[in-house]
Short mmCIF file of N, CA and C in Angstrom, two decimals:
data_model
loop_
_atom_site.label_atom_id
_atom_site.label_comp_id
_atom_site.label_asym_id
_atom_site.label_seq_id
_atom_site.Cartn_x
_atom_site.Cartn_y
_atom_site.Cartn_z
N UNK Z 1 83.48 104.81 103.87
CA UNK Z 1 84.51 103.79 103.92
C UNK Z 1 85.32 103.74 102.63
N UNK Z 2 84.61 103.74 101.52
CA UNK Z 2 85.32 103.59 100.24
C UNK Z 2 86.15 104.83 99.90
N UNK Z 3 85.63 106.01 100.23
CA UNK Z 3 86.36 107.24 99.92
C UNK Z 3 87.66 107.31 100.70
N UNK Z 4 87.61 107.00 101.99
CA UNK Z 4 88.85 107.04 102.78
C UNK Z 4 89.82 105.95 102.35
N UNK Z 5 89.29 104.81 101.90
CA UNK Z 5 90.15 103.73 101.40
C UNK Z 5 90.91 104.19 100.16
N UNK Z 6 90.23 104.90 99.28
CA UNK Z 6 90.88 105.40 98.07
C UNK Z 6 91.97 106.40 98.44
N UNK Z 7 91.70 107.24 99.42
CA UNK Z 7 92.70 108.21 99.86
C UNK Z 7 93.95 107.55 100.42
N UNK Z 8 93.77 106.51 101.23
CA UNK Z 8 94.93 105.80 101.79
C UNK Z 8 95.73 105.10 100.70
N UNK Z 9 95.03 104.48 99.76
CA UNK Z 9 95.73 103.81 98.66
C UNK Z 9 96.49 104.81 97.80
N UNK Z 10 95.88 105.95 97.54
CA UNK Z 10 96.54 106.98 96.73
C UNK Z 10 97.78 107.52 97.44
N UNK Z 11 97.71 107.68 98.75
CA UNK Z 11 98.87 108.18 99.49
C UNK Z 11 100.02 107.18 99.45
N UNK Z 12 99.70 105.90 99.54
CA UNK Z 12 100.75 104.88 99.43
C UNK Z 12 101.39 104.91 98.05
N UNK Z 13 100.59 105.14 97.02
CA UNK Z 13 101.11 105.22 95.66
C UNK Z 13 102.01 106.45 95.49
N UNK Z 14 101.58 107.57 96.03
CA UNK Z 14 102.38 108.80 95.95
C UNK Z 14 103.73 108.60 96.63
N UNK Z 15 103.73 107.97 97.79
CA UNK Z 15 104.99 107.74 98.50
C UNK Z 15 105.92 106.84 97.69
N UNK Z 16 105.37 105.82 97.03
CA UNK Z 16 106.21 104.92 96.22
C UNK Z 16 106.78 105.66 95.01
N UNK Z 17 105.97 106.48 94.36
CA UNK Z 17 106.46 107.23 93.19
C UNK Z 17 107.55 108.21 93.61
N UNK Z 18 107.35 108.88 94.74
CA UNK Z 18 108.39 109.79 95.23
C UNK Z 18 109.68 109.04 95.54
N UNK Z 19 109.56 107.86 96.13
CA UNK Z 19 110.74 107.05 96.42
C UNK Z 19 111.47 106.69 95.14
N UNK Z 20 110.73 106.32 94.11
CA UNK Z 20 111.37 105.94 92.85
C UNK Z 20 112.06 107.14 92.21
N UNK Z 21 111.45 108.31 92.24
CA UNK Z 21 112.11 109.50 91.69
C UNK Z 21 113.39 109.82 92.45
N UNK Z 22 113.36 109.59 93.75
CA UNK Z 22 114.51 109.91 94.58
C UNK Z 22 115.65 108.90 94.39
N UNK Z 23 115.33 107.61 94.24
CA UNK Z 23 116.34 106.56 94.27
C UNK Z 23 116.78 106.03 92.91
N UNK Z 24 115.96 106.17 91.88
CA UNK Z 24 116.30 105.62 90.57
C UNK Z 24 116.75 106.76 89.67
N UNK Z 25 118.02 106.76 89.29
CA UNK Z 25 118.51 107.86 88.44
C UNK Z 25 117.98 107.73 87.01
N UNK Z 26 117.71 108.86 86.39
CA UNK Z 26 117.34 108.89 84.99
C UNK Z 26 115.86 108.77 84.70
N UNK Z 27 115.01 108.70 85.70
CA UNK Z 27 113.58 108.60 85.42
C UNK Z 27 113.07 109.87 84.75
N UNK Z 28 113.47 111.00 85.25
CA UNK Z 28 112.99 112.27 84.69
C UNK Z 28 113.52 112.51 83.28
N UNK Z 29 114.70 111.98 82.97
CA UNK Z 29 115.28 112.16 81.63
C UNK Z 29 114.79 111.10 80.65
N UNK Z 30 114.13 110.07 81.14
CA UNK Z 30 113.66 109.01 80.27
C UNK Z 30 114.66 107.90 80.05
N UNK Z 31 115.78 107.94 80.74
CA UNK Z 31 116.79 106.88 80.56
C UNK Z 31 116.65 105.79 81.61
N UNK Z 32 116.09 106.11 82.76
CA UNK Z 32 115.89 105.10 83.81
C UNK Z 32 114.50 104.50 83.70
N UNK Z 33 114.38 103.26 84.13
CA UNK Z 33 113.09 102.56 84.05
C UNK Z 33 112.45 102.50 85.43
N UNK Z 34 111.23 103.04 85.58
CA UNK Z 34 110.55 102.96 86.87
C UNK Z 34 110.16 101.52 87.20
N UNK Z 35 109.91 101.28 88.46
CA UNK Z 35 109.48 99.95 88.92
C UNK Z 35 107.95 99.90 88.91
N UNK Z 36 107.41 99.63 87.73
CA UNK Z 36 105.96 99.62 87.57
C UNK Z 36 105.29 98.56 88.43
N UNK Z 37 105.94 97.41 88.55
CA UNK Z 37 105.32 96.30 89.27
C UNK Z 37 105.08 96.63 90.74
N UNK Z 38 105.90 97.49 91.33
CA UNK Z 38 105.68 97.88 92.72
C UNK Z 38 104.41 98.72 92.85
N UNK Z 39 104.18 99.60 91.88
CA UNK Z 39 102.97 100.41 91.91
C UNK Z 39 101.72 99.56 91.71
N UNK Z 40 101.80 98.59 90.82
CA UNK Z 40 100.68 97.68 90.61
C UNK Z 40 100.42 96.87 91.86
N UNK Z 41 101.48 96.41 92.52
CA UNK Z 41 101.32 95.63 93.76
C UNK Z 41 100.68 96.47 94.85
N UNK Z 42 101.06 97.73 94.97
CA UNK Z 42 100.47 98.61 95.97
C UNK Z 42 98.98 98.78 95.70
N UNK Z 43 98.61 99.00 94.45
CA UNK Z 43 97.20 99.17 94.10
C UNK Z 43 96.39 97.91 94.39
N UNK Z 44 96.93 96.77 94.02
CA UNK Z 44 96.23 95.51 94.22
C UNK Z 44 96.05 95.21 95.70
N UNK Z 45 97.11 95.33 96.47
CA UNK Z 45 97.02 95.05 97.90
C UNK Z 45 96.07 96.01 98.60
N UNK Z 46 96.12 97.27 98.23
CA UNK Z 46 95.23 98.25 98.85
C UNK Z 46 93.77 97.95 98.51
N UNK Z 47 93.51 97.59 97.27
CA UNK Z 47 92.14 97.30 96.86
C UNK Z 47 91.58 96.11 97.64
N UNK Z 48 92.38 95.08 97.78
CA UNK Z 48 91.92 93.90 98.51
C UNK Z 48 91.75 94.21 99.99
N UNK Z 49 92.75 94.84 100.59
CA UNK Z 49 92.73 95.11 102.03
C UNK Z 49 91.61 96.07 102.41
N UNK Z 50 91.42 97.11 101.64
CA UNK Z 50 90.47 98.15 102.02
C UNK Z 50 89.02 97.76 101.75
N UNK Z 51 88.78 96.76 100.96
CA UNK Z 51 87.40 96.38 100.66
C UNK Z 51 86.91 95.21 101.50
N UNK Z 52 87.72 94.74 102.45
CA UNK Z 52 87.29 93.64 103.32
C UNK Z 52 86.14 94.10 104.21
N UNK Z 53 86.27 95.24 104.87
CA UNK Z 53 85.23 95.71 105.78
C UNK Z 53 83.90 96.00 105.06
N UNK Z 54 83.88 96.74 103.94
CA UNK Z 54 82.60 96.92 103.25
C UNK Z 54 81.97 95.60 102.79
N UNK Z 55 82.81 94.66 102.36
CA UNK Z 55 82.28 93.36 101.96
C UNK Z 55 81.69 92.60 103.12
N UNK Z 56 82.36 92.66 104.26
CA UNK Z 56 81.85 91.99 105.46
C UNK Z 56 80.53 92.61 105.91
N UNK Z 57 80.44 93.93 105.84
CA UNK Z 57 79.19 94.59 106.22
C UNK Z 57 78.06 94.15 105.29
N UNK Z 58 78.34 94.08 104.00
CA UNK Z 58 77.31 93.67 103.04
C UNK Z 58 76.85 92.24 103.26
N UNK Z 59 77.74 91.38 103.72
CA UNK Z 59 77.37 89.99 103.97
C UNK Z 59 76.71 89.79 105.33
N UNK Z 60 77.20 90.47 106.35
CA UNK Z 60 76.73 90.21 107.70
C UNK Z 60 75.46 90.97 108.08
N UNK Z 61 75.19 92.09 107.44
CA UNK Z 61 74.00 92.87 107.78
C UNK Z 61 72.71 92.10 107.56
N UNK Z 62 72.49 91.47 106.41
CA UNK Z 62 71.25 90.71 106.24
C UNK Z 62 71.13 89.53 107.22
N UNK Z 63 72.25 88.91 107.52
CA UNK Z 63 72.22 87.79 108.47
C UNK Z 63 71.80 88.29 109.85
N UNK Z 64 72.40 89.39 110.29
CA UNK Z 64 72.06 89.95 111.60
C UNK Z 64 70.61 90.41 111.65
N UNK Z 65 70.15 91.07 110.61
CA UNK Z 65 68.76 91.54 110.59
C UNK Z 65 67.80 90.36 110.61
N UNK Z 66 68.12 89.31 109.87
CA UNK Z 66 67.26 88.13 109.85
C UNK Z 66 67.16 87.47 111.21
N UNK Z 67 68.27 87.33 111.90
CA UNK Z 67 68.25 86.69 113.22
C UNK Z 67 67.62 87.59 114.29
N UNK Z 68 67.89 88.89 114.23
CA UNK Z 68 67.40 89.79 115.27
C UNK Z 68 65.93 90.17 115.10
N UNK Z 69 65.48 90.40 113.86
CA UNK Z 69 64.16 90.95 113.65
C UNK Z 69 63.20 90.03 112.90
N UNK Z 70 63.69 88.95 112.33
CA UNK Z 70 62.82 88.00 111.67
C UNK Z 70 62.78 88.17 110.15
N UNK Z 71 62.10 87.22 109.51
CA UNK Z 71 62.10 87.20 108.05
C UNK Z 71 61.32 88.35 107.40
N UNK Z 72 60.30 88.87 108.09
CA UNK Z 72 59.54 89.96 107.49
C UNK Z 72 60.39 91.23 107.37
N UNK Z 73 61.11 91.55 108.42
CA UNK Z 73 61.97 92.73 108.39
C UNK Z 73 63.11 92.53 107.40
N UNK Z 74 63.64 91.32 107.37
CA UNK Z 74 64.71 91.02 106.41
C UNK Z 74 64.22 91.19 104.99
N UNK Z 75 63.03 90.70 104.69
CA UNK Z 75 62.46 90.87 103.36
C UNK Z 75 62.27 92.33 103.00
N UNK Z 76 61.78 93.12 103.96
CA UNK Z 76 61.60 94.55 103.72
C UNK Z 76 62.93 95.26 103.50
N UNK Z 77 63.92 94.87 104.28
CA UNK Z 77 65.25 95.47 104.13
C UNK Z 77 65.84 95.15 102.77
N UNK Z 78 65.78 93.90 102.39
CA UNK Z 78 66.35 93.50 101.10
C UNK Z 78 65.60 94.14 99.94
N UNK Z 79 64.29 94.28 100.06
CA UNK Z 79 63.52 94.95 99.01
C UNK Z 79 63.86 96.44 98.95
N UNK Z 80 64.15 97.03 100.10
CA UNK Z 80 64.43 98.45 100.14
C UNK Z 80 65.81 98.83 99.65
N UNK Z 81 66.78 97.93 99.79
CA UNK Z 81 68.15 98.28 99.40
C UNK Z 81 68.47 97.90 97.96
N UNK Z 82 67.58 97.20 97.31
CA UNK Z 82 67.85 96.82 95.91
C UNK Z 82 67.16 97.75 94.96
#
């Protein structure tokens, strides 16, 4: 999950950088100023969006195991993953 999330975020960043090179004159010569805040926004949004599913799995798995299999299995699972 995390590896594919990084790939998607990186592709969005590459597309934004290409857009800036294409549309903002003078970036390659050092006279034009890139839009840094757009790149930061892409990184931030991607990090938040892509980590929702892994976070939900980390929170919901112990709850599901506890309800389905009981406290003994939950204790063993928690001891095994830490």
